[in-house]
Amino acid sequence: WNVDQTAFQLEQTSNRTLTIKGTKKVTRVVQRTAPTTHSATLNAAVRADGKLSKKLYVVLHEVHPPRNFSNMTSGYPFLTVRSSHSGKLDTILTKDWMIKSFLRECKPKSVLVLDSWSGYNCLRTLKPLKKKKLELVFLPPGSTSELQPLDLYCNMQLKDFFKKFSDKLRISYSDFIISRRGNFLSLLNLM
């Protein structure tokens, strides 16, 4: 297995625009400005045969999640949704991902290849890993762009699909706000 976290902008826009050469000020239209600078974190896992895990682990940027957050995010069969103040994984969420998502799917005596992110160090001492005889292999720092399967092909494909699908929705259904929590999660679930 290989796992990697990747940031997903809530509203993805292109860096390219079409305008007359020499124009001093170029503007773009977005549905909402805040989501262009905020992101969620996706923690995807892929097996050696190229199949993705059954559930994608998603961490939303929720400074103050609503009381019914777990009810609001439970209707997505292909997602496990959590929240954090930053929208990024931390050691608590990493342990949660391992115990409630990954270990339920991996077989005993599996190998998990991880990058050198220090947040994964908390997994070394988890008792459920020892019970399942899961071996952790850490890639050397600076080598993930050449050695990590999710960095090499999967994360880019996921982002590209999401962006193209979002662009089509913006054109065909301008009142569909992609960055709203439910809409964003629906697109991820579909993806």
CSV table of C-alpha atoms in Angstrom, one decimal:
chain,number,residue,atom,x,y,z
A,1,TRP,CA,0.0,0.0,0.0
A,2,ASN,CA,1.0,3.6,-0.5
A,3,VAL,CA,-0.7,6.6,1.2
A,4,ASP,CA,-0.3,10.3,0.6
A,5,GLN,CA,-2.1,13.4,1.6
A,6,THR,CA,-2.9,16.1,-0.9
A,7,ALA,CA,-4.5,19.5,-0.6
A,8,PHE,CA,-7.6,20.2,-2.7
A,9,GLN,CA,-8.8,23.8,-3.2
A,10,LEU,CA,-12.5,24.2,-2.5
A,11,GLU,CA,-12.8,26.2,-5.7
A,12,GLN,CA,-10.2,25.4,-8.3
A,13,THR,CA,-9.5,27.9,-10.9
A,14,SER,CA,-7.1,28.0,-13.8
A,15,ASN,CA,-3.9,30.1,-13.7
A,16,ARG,CA,-4.4,30.9,-17.4
A,17,THR,CA,-6.7,33.6,-18.9
A,18,LEU,CA,-7.4,34.8,-22.4
A,19,THR,CA,-6.9,38.5,-22.9
A,20,ILE,CA,-5.2,40.9,-25.2
A,21,LYS,CA,-1.4,41.0,-25.0
A,22,GLY,CA,-0.2,43.9,-22.8
A,23,THR,CA,-3.3,44.3,-20.7
A,24,LYS,CA,-2.3,45.8,-17.4
A,25,LYS,CA,-5.1,44.3,-15.2
A,26,VAL,CA,-6.6,40.9,-15.8
A,27,THR,CA,-9.7,39.9,-13.8
A,28,ARG,CA,-11.3,36.5,-13.4
A,29,VAL,CA,-14.7,35.5,-12.2
A,30,VAL,CA,-15.1,32.9,-9.4
A,31,GLN,CA,-18.2,31.8,-7.5
A,32,ARG,CA,-16.9,32.7,-4.1
A,33,THR,CA,-13.4,34.2,-3.3
A,34,ALA,CA,-12.7,32.6,0.1
A,35,PRO,CA,-12.7,29.0,-1.3
A,36,THR,CA,-10.0,29.9,-3.8
A,37,THR,CA,-7.6,30.2,-0.9
A,38,HIS,CA,-8.9,27.5,1.4
A,39,SER,CA,-8.4,23.8,0.9
A,40,ALA,CA,-9.3,20.4,2.3
A,41,THR,CA,-6.9,17.5,2.7
A,42,LEU,CA,-7.5,14.2,1.0
A,43,ASN,CA,-5.6,11.2,2.3
A,44,ALA,CA,-5.8,8.6,-0.4
A,45,ALA,CA,-4.4,5.0,-0.2
A,46,VAL,CA,-3.6,2.8,-3.2
A,47,ARG,CA,-2.7,-0.9,-3.4
A,48,ALA,CA,0.2,-2.3,-5.3
A,49,ASP,CA,-2.2,-3.5,-8.0
A,50,GLY,CA,-3.3,0.2,-8.6
A,51,LYS,CA,-6.7,0.0,-6.9
A,52,LEU,CA,-7.7,2.9,-4.6
A,53,SER,CA,-8.9,2.2,-1.1
A,54,LYS,CA,-12.7,1.9,-0.8
A,55,LYS,CA,-13.0,5.1,1.2
A,56,LEU,CA,-11.2,8.4,0.7
A,57,TYR,CA,-10.3,10.2,3.9
A,58,VAL,CA,-11.2,13.9,3.8
A,59,VAL,CA,-10.3,16.6,6.3
A,60,LEU,CA,-12.3,19.8,5.9
A,61,HIS,CA,-11.3,23.2,7.1
A,62,GLU,CA,-13.8,23.9,9.8
A,63,VAL,CA,-12.8,26.4,12.5
A,64,HIS,CA,-16.1,25.7,14.3
A,65,PRO,CA,-17.8,22.6,12.9
A,66,PRO,CA,-21.5,22.6,13.5
A,67,ARG,CA,-22.9,20.3,16.2
A,68,ASN,CA,-24.5,18.0,13.6
A,69,PHE,CA,-21.3,17.8,11.5
A,70,SER,CA,-21.1,14.0,11.7
A,71,ASN,CA,-24.7,13.7,10.5
A,72,MET,CA,-24.1,16.2,7.7
A,73,THR,CA,-21.1,14.3,6.5
A,74,SER,CA,-22.3,10.7,7.0
A,75,GLY,CA,-24.2,10.3,3.7
A,76,TYR,CA,-21.2,9.8,1.5
A,77,PRO,CA,-20.5,6.0,1.1
A,78,PHE,CA,-17.0,6.5,-0.4
A,79,LEU,CA,-15.7,9.1,2.0
A,80,THR,CA,-14.7,9.3,5.6
A,81,VAL,CA,-15.0,13.0,6.6
A,82,ARG,CA,-13.4,14.7,9.5
A,83,SER,CA,-12.6,18.4,10.3
A,84,SER,CA,-9.7,20.4,11.7
A,85,HIS,CA,-9.0,24.0,12.4
A,86,SER,CA,-6.5,24.1,9.5
A,87,GLY,CA,-8.1,21.6,7.1
A,88,LYS,CA,-4.9,19.5,7.4
A,89,LEU,CA,-4.1,16.2,8.9
A,90,ASP,CA,-2.5,16.1,12.3
A,91,THR,CA,-1.3,13.2,14.5
A,92,ILE,CA,-4.8,12.7,16.0
A,93,LEU,CA,-6.5,12.5,12.6
A,94,THR,CA,-3.6,10.3,11.3
A,95,LYS,CA,-4.3,7.8,14.0
A,96,ASP,CA,-8.1,8.1,13.3
A,97,TRP,CA,-7.4,7.4,9.6
A,98,MET,CA,-5.3,4.4,10.4
A,99,ILE,CA,-7.7,2.8,12.8
A,100,LYS,CA,-11.1,3.7,11.4
A,101,SER,CA,-10.3,3.6,7.7
A,102,PHE,CA,-7.1,1.9,6.6
A,103,LEU,CA,-6.8,-1.1,9.0
A,104,ARG,CA,-10.4,-2.1,8.2
A,105,GLU,CA,-9.4,-2.6,4.6
A,106,CYS,CA,-5.8,-3.9,4.5
A,107,LYS,CA,-5.0,-7.5,5.0
A,108,PRO,CA,-2.7,-8.9,7.7
A,109,LYS,CA,1.1,-8.7,6.9
A,110,SER,CA,0.7,-5.8,4.5
A,111,VAL,CA,3.3,-3.2,3.8
A,112,LEU,CA,2.5,0.5,3.9
A,113,VAL,CA,4.9,2.9,2.1
A,114,LEU,CA,4.8,6.4,3.7
A,115,ASP,CA,6.6,9.6,2.9
A,116,SER,CA,8.8,11.3,5.5
A,117,TRP,CA,6.1,13.6,6.9
A,118,SER,CA,6.7,13.7,10.7
A,119,GLY,CA,3.0,13.2,11.4
A,120,TYR,CA,3.2,9.6,10.4
A,121,ASN,CA,5.7,8.8,13.2
A,122,CYS,CA,2.8,8.4,15.6
A,123,LEU,CA,1.8,5.2,13.7
A,124,ARG,CA,5.0,3.4,14.8
A,125,THR,CA,3.6,2.7,18.3
A,126,LEU,CA,-0.1,1.9,17.5
A,127,LYS,CA,-1.1,-1.5,19.0
A,128,PRO,CA,-3.6,-2.3,16.2
A,129,LEU,CA,-0.8,-2.2,13.7
A,130,LYS,CA,1.2,-4.8,15.6
A,131,LYS,CA,-1.9,-7.0,15.8
A,132,LYS,CA,-2.3,-6.9,12.0
A,133,LYS,CA,1.5,-7.2,11.5
A,134,LEU,CA,1.5,-4.1,9.3
A,135,GLU,CA,5.0,-3.1,8.2
A,136,LEU,CA,5.6,0.6,7.8
A,137,VAL,CA,8.3,1.7,5.2
A,138,PHE,CA,9.3,5.3,5.2
A,139,LEU,CA,10.7,7.0,2.1
A,140,PRO,CA,13.8,9.1,2.5
A,141,PRO,CA,13.1,12.9,2.7
A,142,GLY,CA,13.1,14.5,-0.8
A,143,SER,CA,12.4,11.3,-2.7
A,144,THR,CA,8.6,11.3,-2.8
A,145,SER,CA,8.4,13.1,-6.2
A,146,GLU,CA,10.3,10.1,-7.7
A,147,LEU,CA,9.3,7.1,-5.6
A,148,GLN,CA,5.8,7.6,-4.3
A,149,PRO,CA,3.1,6.1,-6.5
A,150,LEU,CA,0.4,8.5,-5.4
A,151,ASP,CA,2.6,11.5,-6.1
A,152,LEU,CA,3.6,10.2,-9.5
A,153,TYR,CA,0.2,9.5,-11.0
A,154,CYS,CA,-2.9,9.4,-8.8
A,155,ASN,CA,-3.1,12.7,-7.0
A,156,MET,CA,-2.7,14.7,-10.3
A,157,GLN,CA,-5.3,12.6,-12.0
A,158,LEU,CA,-7.8,13.2,-9.1
A,159,LYS,CA,-7.2,16.9,-9.1
A,160,ASP,CA,-7.5,17.1,-12.9
A,161,PHE,CA,-10.8,15.2,-12.9
A,162,PHE,CA,-12.2,17.3,-10.1
A,163,LYS,CA,-11.2,20.5,-11.9
A,164,LYS,CA,-12.7,19.5,-15.3
A,165,PHE,CA,-15.9,18.3,-13.6
A,166,SER,CA,-16.1,21.6,-11.6
A,167,ASP,CA,-15.6,23.6,-14.8
A,168,LYS,CA,-18.4,21.8,-16.6
A,169,LEU,CA,-20.7,22.4,-13.6
A,170,ARG,CA,-19.9,26.1,-13.4
A,171,ILE,CA,-20.7,26.5,-17.1
A,172,SER,CA,-23.9,24.4,-17.1
A,173,TYR,CA,-25.3,25.1,-13.6
A,174,SER,CA,-24.1,28.5,-12.5
A,175,ASP,CA,-26.2,28.4,-9.4
A,176,PHE,CA,-24.5,25.2,-8.1
A,177,ILE,CA,-21.9,26.5,-5.6
A,178,ILE,CA,-19.1,23.9,-5.7
A,179,SER,CA,-17.4,25.1,-2.5
A,180,ARG,CA,-20.4,24.5,-0.3
A,181,ARG,CA,-19.7,21.6,2.1
A,182,GLY,CA,-22.4,19.2,0.7
A,183,ASN,CA,-21.7,20.0,-2.9
A,184,PHE,CA,-17.9,19.6,-2.5
A,185,LEU,CA,-18.3,16.3,-0.7
A,186,SER,CA,-20.8,15.1,-3.3
A,187,LEU,CA,-18.2,15.7,-6.0
A,188,LEU,CA,-15.5,14.0,-4.1
A,189,ASN,CA,-17.8,11.0,-3.4
A,190,LEU,CA,-18.6,10.8,-7.1
A,191,MET,CA,-15.0,11.0,-8.0
